[in-house]
Amino acid sequence: MEHYPSRDWERLYRDVFSYDRVYHFLCAPSDTHNCLLPAHVKNDVITRLGPSFGYGKAEDIYGNKASSRWDPRICQKGLAMVNRIYGPRRIKHPMVRKGFKQWVEAGFPRDEEGRVAEQYRRRGEDEWVKADWDEATRLVAEAVSNIARTYSGPEGQGLLRRQDYDSATVEATGGAGTQVLKARGGMPLLGATRIMGMFRFSNSLALLDAKVRGLDPAEARGGRMWDSYSWHTDLPPGHPMVTGQQTIDWDLADAENAELVIPWGMNWISTKMPDSHWLTEAHANGTKVVTITVEYSSVANKSDEVLVIRPGSDGALALGMVHVILKEDLYDEDYVKSFTDLPLLVRTDTLRLLSPEHVIEDYRPRDLEHATVLGRDQSPLIAAEQPSQIIPEQLRRQWGDFMVWDMQADGPLVISRDEVGRNFAERQVEPAPFAEHTVTLKDGTEVEVSTVGELVRQYVMESFSPEQVAQLTWAPAGAIESLARQIAHHRGKTLIAVGMGPNHFFNNDCKDRGIFLLCALTHNIGLHGRSCGGHLCLREIPHPRHRRHHPRPRAGAWQFHPGPADGAPRAGGAPQDSQRGHHRPRFRHTGTRRGRRRDKERRSQHHLFHSHADRLIRLLLHRLVRRLSPPDARGARSG
C-alpha cells in the first residue's frame, strides 16, 4: 500500500501502557517473600504491577553489597495481584456467619457445661450474612468479652474441666478467661497487619482481664497466640529445640556455591517463584539436585534424582542415611570432634551428661574467654556492639562444663564452652566421639559412661538399616544408600532445603534432629554452600569472597525487553507472549461507556482494599475499650 489512511490506532495501542503515577508497596499475598512492587495507576485504577529493580544496591554494615541478580523480584502471584484487588469475587464488605450472629443476639446461651448449642456451631454448613463494620466489630467484641467472663475464675476453670480439657491446660490459664482466647492470622492477614499485629491485639486483652477480674493491670493476663511451630508449623519445631535459635537458615543465592542441593519436602519452583532461578541456574552450572518429596512436584522435574517417600517418614529417612555414613565411616572426624556434642560423656545409670562436679571435689565452672557472662544486674549492649556471645549468669551456672574421653591421656577430661572449633585444636585434645568407659566419681563409686555419639550409633545401627528404613519410608534401600554416599562425597558442599510440608506431623521435631545429625556428621552446617535450613531461607548478603560468580543463563522463563515504540515500559515482569511478541494489556476499552463504568467500580474496590485488616483491629479494640469503660465515661465520650 502506497498510502496508509489512518494510524491513530497506534497511539491508542501505545497509550495502553501510559500511566499517571506509580507507587510502591510490599507484596505479601500468602507467603514471606515480601517483594517490593511498583503499581502503575491510571485514572485512579491500578493497571499493572511489575518488579522493582535495585536490590543490588543493598549494603550491609560491613560494606558487602547484594547481588544484582536478585532483580527482578516478582512472581505470577504478584503479577496477578491486580485481580485480587479488582476481581469480581472479591469480598467488598464484612460478612458474619448466621449462626454466630444469632448466638450473640440471643445473649450467648450455653448449657450447664458451658458448651454452645449445635444450632449455632454449623461451621462449614452455615450461610453468611452481610454486615457493616460497626456491626461486625460489635459482634466480635461482645463475643470476646463474653468468652473472657465465662471462663474466668474458679467457675470458668470448672467449666473447662467439664468440657474435658486437660487439667494442666486449665491450670495454665491462671483463672484468666482471656487465656482461652487464641489469636493467629493466616499468612495473607499477616501480610496486611504484619506479624506483630496479632500479638499486639492478643496482649491488649490484658485490659479486658483487668476489668473482668478486677486486677491491677500489672497482674492481668492477655490472650494466647497460635504459634508458628506447634500450630501453623510454618517453622520447624526441632530447630529451636536443637540449637536454641528460631530457625537455622541460609541464603537462597548460596545454591550456586553448593555441589549438591537437596530440596527436602520443599517445592522450591512453585513456592519460591521469585527465587526459583537460583536453583535452576545452579543446576545449569553443574550443581547436582536431588529432591526428596512425597509426590512428583514441580521441583522434581528440575532434578537429577528424585526420592519419593511416605508422608511423615522424613525422620526415619534421615537416620537411615546416618546409618550408612556411620557404618562405612564416611563422617568428618575432625568436625565431629571439635564442633558437635557427640564426644560428650553420658552416665548410663541416669542417661544424663557427666558433669565435672560428679568427678572433681569442689569444682567450679571455668571462666570463659570467648563469651561474655552477663550478671544479674547487668544490661547487654546492643547487638551490633556486642564483642562476643552473651550468656546470662544463671544460664552459665545451669550449663556448667562438660567431660569427654581424651584418647591421648586415656581418661576423662573437662572441657568448657570455649573449647570448640580451632580453640579445641589449640588445646591438643583428642576426644573419642564413639566410646564406652568406666569413670570413678568423687565419692569413690564407679559408673559406666558412654559418649553421646556411641549412644546414637547403637540406636541407629540397631533400628535404621536401609532395609528397615525402606519398609518405613517406602523408598528403595539402594536409593537411601546412594544418597547417603553422595552427601558424604560432597562433604562441606551440600545444601539441604527443608520445606514446610514435613512440619505437619506429630513428633516432627525428630525429623529436624535427624537432618541436623546427618549434616553434622558430614560437615554441612553453617558455611556457604553447606547448610541445612527451614523453608524460609532468608535473603541475606553473602560475603563476596565466598561467592562463585556465574553468568546468568540467557534462556529462561522471564524476558524483559524494551517497551513499545514511544518508549513506554511494558508490563514489567509479565511472562513474554511468545506468539505475539508483546504483552497483552490487562485493561482495555477504557474510553467507552462500559469501560468508564468498570473503571468506577474498580476504583471503589481499590479504596476498599486499603487497610481493611488494620481498620478491623482498630475498631475491635475501640469496641472493647468502650465496653471496659464505665457508663458515665461512655456517655461523655459519645457526647
XYZ file of C-alpha atoms in Angstrom:
639
model
C 0.000 0.000 0.000
C 1.424 3.398 -1.009
C -0.725 5.318 1.442
C -1.945 4.201 4.868
C -5.165 6.167 5.594
C -5.099 6.361 9.414
C -2.577 5.498 12.088
C -4.439 6.865 15.117
C -4.930 3.323 16.371
C -1.159 3.129 17.004
C -1.415 5.919 19.553
C -4.221 4.056 21.341
C -2.117 0.916 21.394
C 0.912 2.701 22.820
C -1.182 4.562 25.388
C -2.263 1.276 26.887
C 0.915 1.336 28.983
C 0.881 5.018 29.867
C 0.147 5.872 33.490
C -0.489 8.863 35.730
C 1.603 7.859 38.723
C 3.498 4.993 40.363
C 3.655 3.937 43.989
C 5.482 1.045 45.648
C 4.069 -1.482 48.084
C 5.186 -4.678 49.785
C 3.636 -7.772 48.255
C 2.893 -10.484 50.840
C -0.192 -12.255 49.460
C 0.238 -15.668 51.076
C 3.925 -16.140 51.816
C 7.012 -14.471 53.254
C 8.784 -13.199 50.155
C 7.853 -9.541 50.736
C 8.746 -8.324 47.256
C 8.732 -4.566 46.687
C 6.474 -3.943 43.687
C 5.565 -0.749 41.795
C 1.884 -0.218 40.983
C 1.157 1.797 37.826
C -2.008 3.858 38.233
C -4.154 5.420 35.501
C -7.436 7.220 36.203
C -7.110 6.076 39.846
C -7.069 2.438 38.737
C -4.060 0.129 39.055
C -3.444 -1.063 35.517
C -0.420 -3.300 36.144
C 2.188 -4.350 38.658
C 5.844 -5.005 37.996
C 9.195 -5.656 39.646
C 11.324 -3.114 41.474
C 14.932 -3.021 40.424
C 17.750 -2.049 42.760
C 18.264 -4.988 45.100
C 21.917 -4.937 44.107
C 22.262 -1.560 45.841
C 21.555 -3.105 49.256
C 24.604 -2.952 51.512
C 25.274 -4.312 54.997
C 27.165 -2.620 57.822
C 30.409 -4.217 56.629
C 30.173 -2.770 53.141
C 29.167 -6.000 51.385
C 26.682 -5.461 48.593
C 23.942 -7.824 47.496
C 23.994 -9.302 44.044
C 22.026 -7.520 41.334
C 20.912 -10.955 40.266
C 18.137 -10.710 42.850
C 16.493 -8.462 40.253
C 13.801 -8.726 39.054
C 11.869 -9.922 42.093
C 8.308 -10.796 41.179
C 6.274 -13.910 40.556
C 2.997 -14.922 38.987
C 1.143 -14.234 42.234
C 2.486 -10.696 42.279
C 1.553 -10.158 38.650
C -1.971 -11.391 39.351
C -2.396 -9.274 42.478
C -4.475 -6.795 40.442
C -7.132 -9.488 40.105
C -7.266 -9.800 43.896
C -7.916 -6.066 44.138
C -10.447 -5.725 41.337
C -11.672 -9.279 40.805
C -15.438 -9.902 40.713
C -15.196 -12.437 43.562
C -13.550 -10.025 45.966
C -15.495 -9.589 49.206
C -16.423 -5.909 49.397
C -17.978 -5.812 52.855
C -17.833 -7.678 56.193
C -19.733 -10.951 56.394
C -20.844 -12.812 59.517
C -21.798 -16.439 59.887
C -25.534 -16.576 60.509
C -25.384 -18.963 63.488
C -22.700 -16.911 65.232
C -24.764 -13.744 64.849
C -27.857 -15.478 66.235
C -25.837 -16.760 69.205
C -24.636 -13.259 70.074
C -28.063 -11.691 69.636
C -29.658 -14.454 71.755
C -27.414 -13.495 74.681
C -24.747 -16.213 74.356
C -26.828 -19.232 75.503
C -24.798 -22.174 76.876
C -25.613 -25.451 78.594
C -24.607 -26.260 82.170
C -21.127 -27.313 80.994
C -20.597 -24.052 79.129
C -20.963 -25.569 75.670
C -22.660 -23.730 72.818
C -25.688 -25.394 71.233
C -25.108 -27.219 67.955
C -27.561 -24.961 66.094
C -25.113 -22.071 66.489
C -21.995 -24.040 65.563
C -22.726 -25.165 61.991
C -19.346 -24.150 60.628
C -18.819 -25.155 57.026
C -22.588 -25.609 56.576
C -23.987 -22.273 57.718
C -24.714 -19.329 55.443
C -23.096 -15.899 55.612
C -24.937 -12.621 56.020
C -23.801 -9.133 55.107
C -22.853 -6.704 57.862
C -21.306 -3.263 58.152
C -18.069 -2.567 60.015
C -19.773 -1.301 63.167
C -21.961 -4.393 63.442
C -19.091 -6.798 62.698
C -16.784 -5.305 65.305
C -19.644 -5.114 67.837
C -20.414 -8.812 67.418
C -16.764 -9.819 67.795
C -16.132 -7.513 70.756
C -19.208 -8.752 72.618
C -18.259 -12.383 71.960
C -14.676 -11.839 73.136
C -15.937 -10.165 76.288
C -18.449 -12.951 76.984
C -15.891 -15.719 76.499
C -13.421 -13.992 78.819
C -16.077 -13.559 81.520
C -17.431 -17.110 81.139
C -14.071 -18.814 81.691
C -12.619 -16.503 84.372
C -12.152 -17.550 87.973
C -12.808 -20.946 89.603
C -16.230 -21.203 87.922
C -14.673 -20.772 84.480
C -11.984 -23.333 85.242
C -14.720 -25.742 86.353
C -16.461 -25.349 83.003
C -13.226 -26.129 81.174
C -12.750 -29.309 83.196
C -16.318 -30.408 82.498
C -15.544 -29.930 78.800
C -12.693 -32.469 79.216
C -9.790 -30.035 78.893
C -6.519 -31.338 80.287
C -6.007 -30.285 83.906
C -2.555 -28.860 83.154
C -4.074 -26.716 80.401
C -6.749 -25.456 82.774
C -4.185 -24.599 85.455
C -2.080 -22.744 82.888
C -4.873 -20.191 82.409
C -4.355 -18.959 85.962
C -8.068 -18.252 86.206
C -7.942 -15.709 83.382
C -10.677 -16.186 80.815
C -8.637 -14.234 78.293
C -6.184 -17.144 78.274
C -8.664 -19.269 76.322
C -8.746 -16.663 73.536
C -6.191 -17.549 70.888
C -5.153 -15.264 68.042
C -3.151 -16.019 64.926
C -3.884 -14.831 61.427
C -3.104 -16.780 58.300
C -0.323 -15.670 56.003
C -2.496 -13.268 53.938
C -3.697 -11.487 57.091
C -0.172 -11.328 58.488
C 0.881 -9.764 55.203
C -1.568 -6.905 55.830
C -1.143 -6.436 59.592
C 2.449 -7.644 59.780
C 3.295 -10.461 62.152
C 3.238 -8.294 65.289
C -0.317 -7.032 64.702
C -1.981 -10.147 66.110
C 0.482 -10.326 69.020
C -0.358 -6.753 69.972
C -4.065 -7.490 69.861
C -3.632 -10.633 71.957
C -1.530 -8.796 74.541
C -4.042 -5.929 74.694
C -6.661 -8.376 76.005
C -4.965 -7.925 79.384
C -7.081 -4.747 79.628
C -10.170 -6.942 79.419
C -8.828 -9.352 82.051
C -8.088 -6.485 84.433
C -11.679 -5.299 84.083
C -13.289 -8.748 84.359
C -11.339 -9.940 87.409
C -10.758 -6.532 88.966
C -6.973 -6.849 88.918
C -4.151 -4.395 88.810
C -3.054 -4.094 85.147
C 0.392 -5.437 86.079
C -1.206 -8.719 87.205
C -3.624 -9.105 84.292
C -3.108 -11.630 81.516
C -3.628 -11.235 77.812
C -4.665 -13.831 75.272
C -2.727 -16.708 73.788
C -1.128 -16.984 70.373
C -1.277 -19.837 67.911
C 2.444 -20.036 67.333
C 4.329 -20.708 64.108
C 5.797 -24.002 65.396
C 3.171 -26.173 67.040
C 0.057 -24.900 65.261
C 0.797 -23.204 61.975
C 4.025 -25.219 61.590
C 5.363 -22.524 59.339
C 8.676 -23.040 61.129
C 10.467 -26.290 62.039
C 9.921 -27.087 65.742
C 13.180 -29.036 66.035
C 15.387 -26.056 65.197
C 14.937 -24.112 68.472
C 14.984 -27.408 70.388
C 18.366 -28.389 68.949
C 20.094 -25.034 68.535
C 18.267 -22.510 70.694
C 17.816 -20.315 67.639
C 14.489 -19.580 65.983
C 15.371 -21.201 62.669
C 18.662 -22.164 61.075
C 18.582 -20.652 57.630
C 20.685 -19.760 54.661
C 20.648 -17.551 51.601
C 18.867 -18.932 48.551
C 21.624 -17.413 46.423
C 24.012 -19.799 48.155
C 22.694 -22.633 45.983
C 25.334 -21.738 43.413
C 28.087 -22.350 45.959
C 26.935 -25.926 46.593
C 27.883 -29.047 44.725
C 24.745 -30.892 45.866
C 21.349 -29.312 46.665
C 18.606 -31.399 48.290
C 15.137 -29.783 48.362
C 13.584 -31.902 51.122
C 9.808 -31.529 51.208
C 10.259 -28.100 49.632
C 8.643 -27.296 46.295
C 11.172 -24.588 45.514
C 9.900 -23.896 41.997
C 6.264 -23.329 42.992
C 6.557 -21.840 46.484
C 9.671 -19.731 45.935
C 8.798 -18.425 42.499
C 10.728 -15.119 42.714
C 13.817 -17.055 43.779
C 13.449 -20.252 41.784
C 16.104 -19.048 39.351
C 18.807 -19.589 41.986
C 18.100 -23.320 41.879
C 17.724 -23.630 38.104
C 20.833 -21.535 37.458
C 22.902 -23.549 39.924
C 21.697 -26.704 38.216
C 22.555 -25.292 34.802
C 26.068 -24.566 36.040
C 26.768 -28.069 37.309
C 25.229 -28.312 40.795
C 23.515 -31.653 41.292
C 19.913 -31.531 42.538
C 18.291 -34.461 44.346
C 14.706 -33.942 45.500
C 13.074 -35.728 48.446
C 9.314 -35.453 48.080
C 6.033 -37.295 48.564
C 4.858 -36.559 45.022
C 6.215 -35.650 41.622
C 6.452 -31.935 42.361
C 7.417 -29.094 40.054
C 10.929 -29.129 41.514
C 11.217 -32.850 40.786
C 11.399 -32.348 37.027
C 14.265 -29.901 37.558
C 16.233 -32.527 39.483
C 18.832 -35.133 38.585
C 17.326 -37.644 41.005
C 14.020 -37.873 42.859
C 13.383 -39.869 46.033
C 9.641 -40.271 46.700
C 8.892 -41.244 50.310
C 5.929 -41.955 52.528
C 4.493 -38.753 54.094
C 5.723 -38.231 57.635
C 8.670 -40.632 57.387
C 11.341 -37.944 56.957
C 12.988 -38.608 60.313
C 13.421 -42.296 59.536
C 14.948 -41.449 56.157
C 17.494 -39.124 57.790
C 18.508 -41.795 60.316
C 18.708 -44.376 57.554
C 21.321 -42.244 55.794
C 23.104 -41.692 59.125
C 23.285 -45.493 59.436
C 25.112 -45.752 56.112
C 27.538 -42.948 56.958
C 28.428 -44.420 60.355
C 28.685 -47.989 59.081
C 31.015 -47.017 56.233
C 32.997 -44.419 58.266
C 32.053 -41.616 55.878
C 31.751 -38.921 58.553
C 34.084 -35.938 59.001
C 36.016 -36.972 62.105
C 37.702 -33.617 62.775
C 34.425 -31.698 62.564
C 32.582 -34.220 64.735
C 35.253 -33.970 67.436
C 35.540 -30.204 67.565
C 32.084 -28.855 66.657
C 29.473 -31.367 67.886
C 28.327 -32.778 71.216
C 28.907 -36.369 70.093
C 32.128 -36.719 72.213
C 30.418 -35.594 75.450
C 30.202 -38.299 78.128
C 26.833 -39.545 79.379
C 26.219 -41.553 82.549
C 24.465 -44.767 81.565
C 22.816 -45.060 85.000
C 20.974 -41.723 84.682
C 21.316 -41.027 80.937
C 22.443 -37.511 81.824
C 25.640 -35.755 80.849
C 28.576 -36.480 83.115
C 29.358 -33.249 84.939
C 32.786 -32.314 86.360
C 31.017 -31.800 89.701
C 30.379 -35.555 89.762
C 34.086 -36.349 89.476
C 36.066 -33.431 90.948
C 35.652 -32.224 94.530
C 34.584 -28.558 94.913
C 34.650 -27.997 91.171
C 33.757 -24.520 89.910
C 32.910 -23.749 86.246
C 35.769 -22.179 84.335
C 35.891 -18.539 83.330
C 35.034 -18.174 79.659
C 37.376 -16.254 77.377
C 35.266 -16.326 74.224
C 31.892 -15.377 75.698
C 30.582 -12.612 77.961
C 28.782 -13.751 81.120
C 26.120 -11.188 81.994
C 25.494 -10.554 85.682
C 22.033 -10.427 87.159
C 22.031 -6.606 87.308
C 23.854 -6.006 84.025
C 22.273 -4.995 80.742
C 23.674 -6.203 77.411
C 24.988 -3.885 74.747
C 23.005 -3.551 71.553
C 23.614 -6.473 69.200
C 25.903 -4.566 66.821
C 28.248 -3.630 69.700
C 28.429 -6.976 71.488
C 32.033 -8.229 71.335
C 31.118 -11.891 71.847
C 28.290 -14.244 72.701
C 26.187 -13.088 75.675
C 25.351 -15.725 78.313
C 23.273 -14.804 81.406
C 24.997 -15.792 84.642
C 22.139 -18.056 85.725
C 22.271 -19.920 82.403
C 26.057 -20.272 82.663
C 25.673 -21.966 86.059
C 22.913 -24.182 84.706
C 25.004 -25.318 81.733
C 28.223 -25.778 83.673
C 31.108 -27.565 81.935
C 31.374 -30.946 80.246
C 33.553 -34.021 80.118
C 35.000 -36.013 77.209
C 37.237 -39.067 76.966
C 40.672 -37.890 75.891
C 42.250 -40.604 73.724
C 45.776 -39.223 74.295
C 45.535 -39.306 78.093
C 43.173 -42.309 78.008
C 40.944 -40.731 80.639
C 38.134 -38.243 81.254
C 38.885 -34.576 80.615
C 36.977 -31.396 81.472
C 36.125 -29.005 78.649
C 34.150 -25.762 78.641
C 32.193 -23.911 76.005
C 35.457 -22.238 74.990
C 36.864 -25.481 73.626
C 35.157 -25.600 70.248
C 36.480 -25.471 66.718
C 40.022 -24.167 66.381
C 40.160 -23.473 70.130
C 39.706 -27.199 70.577
C 42.660 -27.926 68.310
C 44.847 -25.443 70.187
C 44.362 -27.431 73.397
C 45.584 -30.526 71.544
C 42.725 -32.585 72.913
C 41.650 -35.682 71.017
C 38.210 -36.715 72.265
C 36.653 -40.045 71.379
C 33.295 -39.486 69.622
C 32.292 -43.175 69.850
C 33.393 -44.903 73.059
C 32.312 -46.615 76.297
C 34.331 -46.452 79.543
C 34.145 -46.555 83.328
C 34.656 -43.397 85.425
C 35.311 -43.118 89.173
C 33.137 -40.486 90.851
C 34.345 -38.235 93.666
C 32.651 -40.481 96.270
C 34.679 -43.455 95.007
C 31.899 -45.257 93.158
C 32.359 -46.315 89.566
C 29.813 -45.674 86.810
C 29.746 -46.680 83.197
C 29.765 -43.809 80.737
C 29.193 -43.608 77.031
C 29.661 -40.789 74.563
C 26.621 -39.170 73.008
C 27.908 -40.420 69.675
C 28.090 -44.014 70.866
C 24.514 -43.955 72.182
C 23.317 -42.501 68.875
C 25.374 -45.036 66.921
C 23.914 -48.005 68.792
C 20.349 -46.761 68.338
C 20.787 -46.056 64.640
C 22.660 -49.266 63.847
C 20.017 -51.404 65.573
C 16.884 -49.718 64.252
C 17.556 -47.875 60.998
C 19.310 -50.049 58.490
C 18.476 -49.192 54.845
C 16.257 -52.274 54.685
C 14.356 -51.279 57.840
C 14.031 -47.671 56.657
C 12.810 -48.847 53.249
C 9.844 -50.503 54.963
C 9.067 -47.295 56.886
C 9.561 -44.817 54.049
C 8.649 -46.945 51.001
C 11.907 -45.711 49.422
C 14.267 -48.285 47.878
C 17.121 -49.309 50.186
C 19.590 -48.784 47.337
C 18.403 -45.208 46.852
C 18.853 -44.480 50.579
C 22.412 -45.814 50.481
C 23.193 -43.904 47.279
C 22.001 -40.543 48.606
C 23.890 -41.025 51.889
C 27.111 -41.659 49.989
C 26.517 -38.628 47.783
C 26.079 -36.372 50.806
C 29.286 -37.740 52.309
C 31.102 -37.377 48.982
C 30.063 -33.717 48.750
C 31.253 -33.120 52.299
C 31.075 -29.426 53.109
C 29.289 -28.654 49.840
C 25.736 -29.946 50.399
C 22.718 -27.690 50.932
C 19.551 -29.241 52.356
C 16.488 -27.014 51.984
C 13.684 -28.372 54.167
C 10.182 -27.202 53.345
C 7.105 -26.555 55.428
C 5.303 -29.773 54.495
C 7.339 -32.155 56.708
C 6.438 -29.998 59.726
C 2.781 -31.089 59.581
C 3.164 -34.329 61.515
C 3.279 -35.323 65.171
C 6.817 -35.605 66.591
C 8.074 -33.670 63.574
C 10.944 -32.279 65.653
C 12.536 -35.740 65.259
C 12.949 -35.090 61.556
C 14.840 -31.875 62.323
C 17.066 -33.667 64.814
C 17.807 -36.409 62.262
C 18.660 -33.951 59.498
C 20.893 -31.933 61.826
C 22.718 -35.141 62.780
C 23.149 -36.053 59.114
C 24.574 -32.621 58.315
C 26.791 -32.536 61.410
C 28.393 -35.854 60.522
C 29.204 -34.603 57.017
C 30.306 -31.041 57.925
C 27.361 -29.452 56.144
C 26.312 -26.815 58.651
C 26.725 -23.079 58.784
C 29.000 -22.124 55.883
C 28.478 -21.007 52.300
C 27.412 -23.911 50.143
C 26.914 -26.232 53.113
C 23.968 -25.932 55.455
C 20.516 -27.200 56.303
C 17.648 -24.875 56.936
C 13.937 -24.281 57.142
C 11.680 -23.322 54.282
C 12.055 -19.564 54.757
C 15.660 -19.350 53.535
C 16.108 -15.691 54.369
C 17.710 -13.482 51.779
C 20.923 -12.292 53.327
C 24.091 -10.823 51.813
C 26.794 -13.454 51.275
C 30.354 -12.399 51.886
C 31.897 -11.660 48.483
C 34.930 -13.862 48.945
C 32.694 -16.910 49.251
C 30.712 -16.189 46.089
C 31.226 -18.138 42.913
C 30.029 -15.905 40.105
C 28.349 -17.404 37.078
C 26.778 -15.635 34.117
C 23.028 -15.795 34.269
C 21.621 -18.222 31.661
C 20.334 -16.361 28.647
C 17.352 -18.604 28.053
C 14.779 -18.562 30.802
C 11.153 -18.145 31.740
C 11.446 -14.397 32.307
C 12.178 -11.962 29.459
C 12.404 -8.199 29.792
C 12.506 -6.192 26.566
C 12.246 -2.517 25.662
C 8.711 -1.154 25.509
C 6.701 -0.068 22.502
C 7.943 2.495 20.024
C 7.197 5.511 22.220
C 9.456 4.177 24.963
C 6.660 3.376 27.413
C 7.595 0.392 29.565
C 5.985 -2.962 29.082
C 4.050 -4.721 31.819
C 7.140 -5.226 33.919
C 7.650 -8.795 34.958
C 4.856 -10.354 32.926
C 5.764 -13.524 31.043
C 6.717 -12.887 27.455
C 3.955 -13.789 24.991
C 5.894 -15.895 22.516
C 3.036 -15.909 19.998
C 2.527 -12.167 19.768
C 5.899 -10.823 20.846
C 4.258 -8.365 23.224
C 2.303 -8.299 26.464
C -1.431 -8.145 26.208
C -2.913 -5.153 28.062
C -4.768 -6.059 31.227
C -7.479 -3.376 30.862
C -8.821 -2.200 27.523
C -11.571 -0.006 26.051
C -11.404 2.458 28.959
C -12.775 5.194 26.726
C -16.165 3.511 26.238
C -19.211 3.963 28.467
C -18.901 0.368 29.624
C -15.201 0.857 30.282
C -15.816 4.026 32.323
C -18.429 2.217 34.417
C -15.992 -0.649 35.025
C -13.240 1.794 35.984
C -15.575 3.392 38.514
C -16.357 0.013 40.065
C -12.661 -0.844 40.251
C -11.829 2.480 41.881
C -14.409 1.807 44.589
C -12.940 -1.668 45.146
C -9.440 -0.187 45.210
C -10.402 2.121 48.070
C -11.964 -0.799 49.963
C -8.734 -2.764 49.556
C -6.618 -0.430 51.678
C -6.142 -1.199 55.370
C -9.273 -3.278 55.966
C -7.380 -5.538 58.326
C -5.953 -2.577 60.243
C -9.384 -0.953 60.406
C -10.897 -4.154 61.782
C -8.334 -4.399 64.576
C -8.680 -0.710 65.458
C -12.473 -0.886 65.530
C -12.405 -4.090 67.549
C -10.072 -2.559 70.132
C -12.261 0.536 70.210
C -15.313 -1.607 70.937
C -13.507 -3.479 73.700
C -12.309 -0.231 75.314
C -15.855 1.158 75.237
C -17.166 -1.987 76.918
C -14.490 -1.663 79.600
C -15.330 1.987 80.304
C -17.904 2.924 82.983
C -21.320 4.102 81.668
C -20.723 7.774 82.550
C -17.432 7.761 80.665
C -19.154 6.226 77.638
C -21.778 8.940 77.640
C -19.189 11.667 77.951
C -17.169 10.127 75.146
C -20.161 9.776 72.827
C -21.305 13.308 73.574
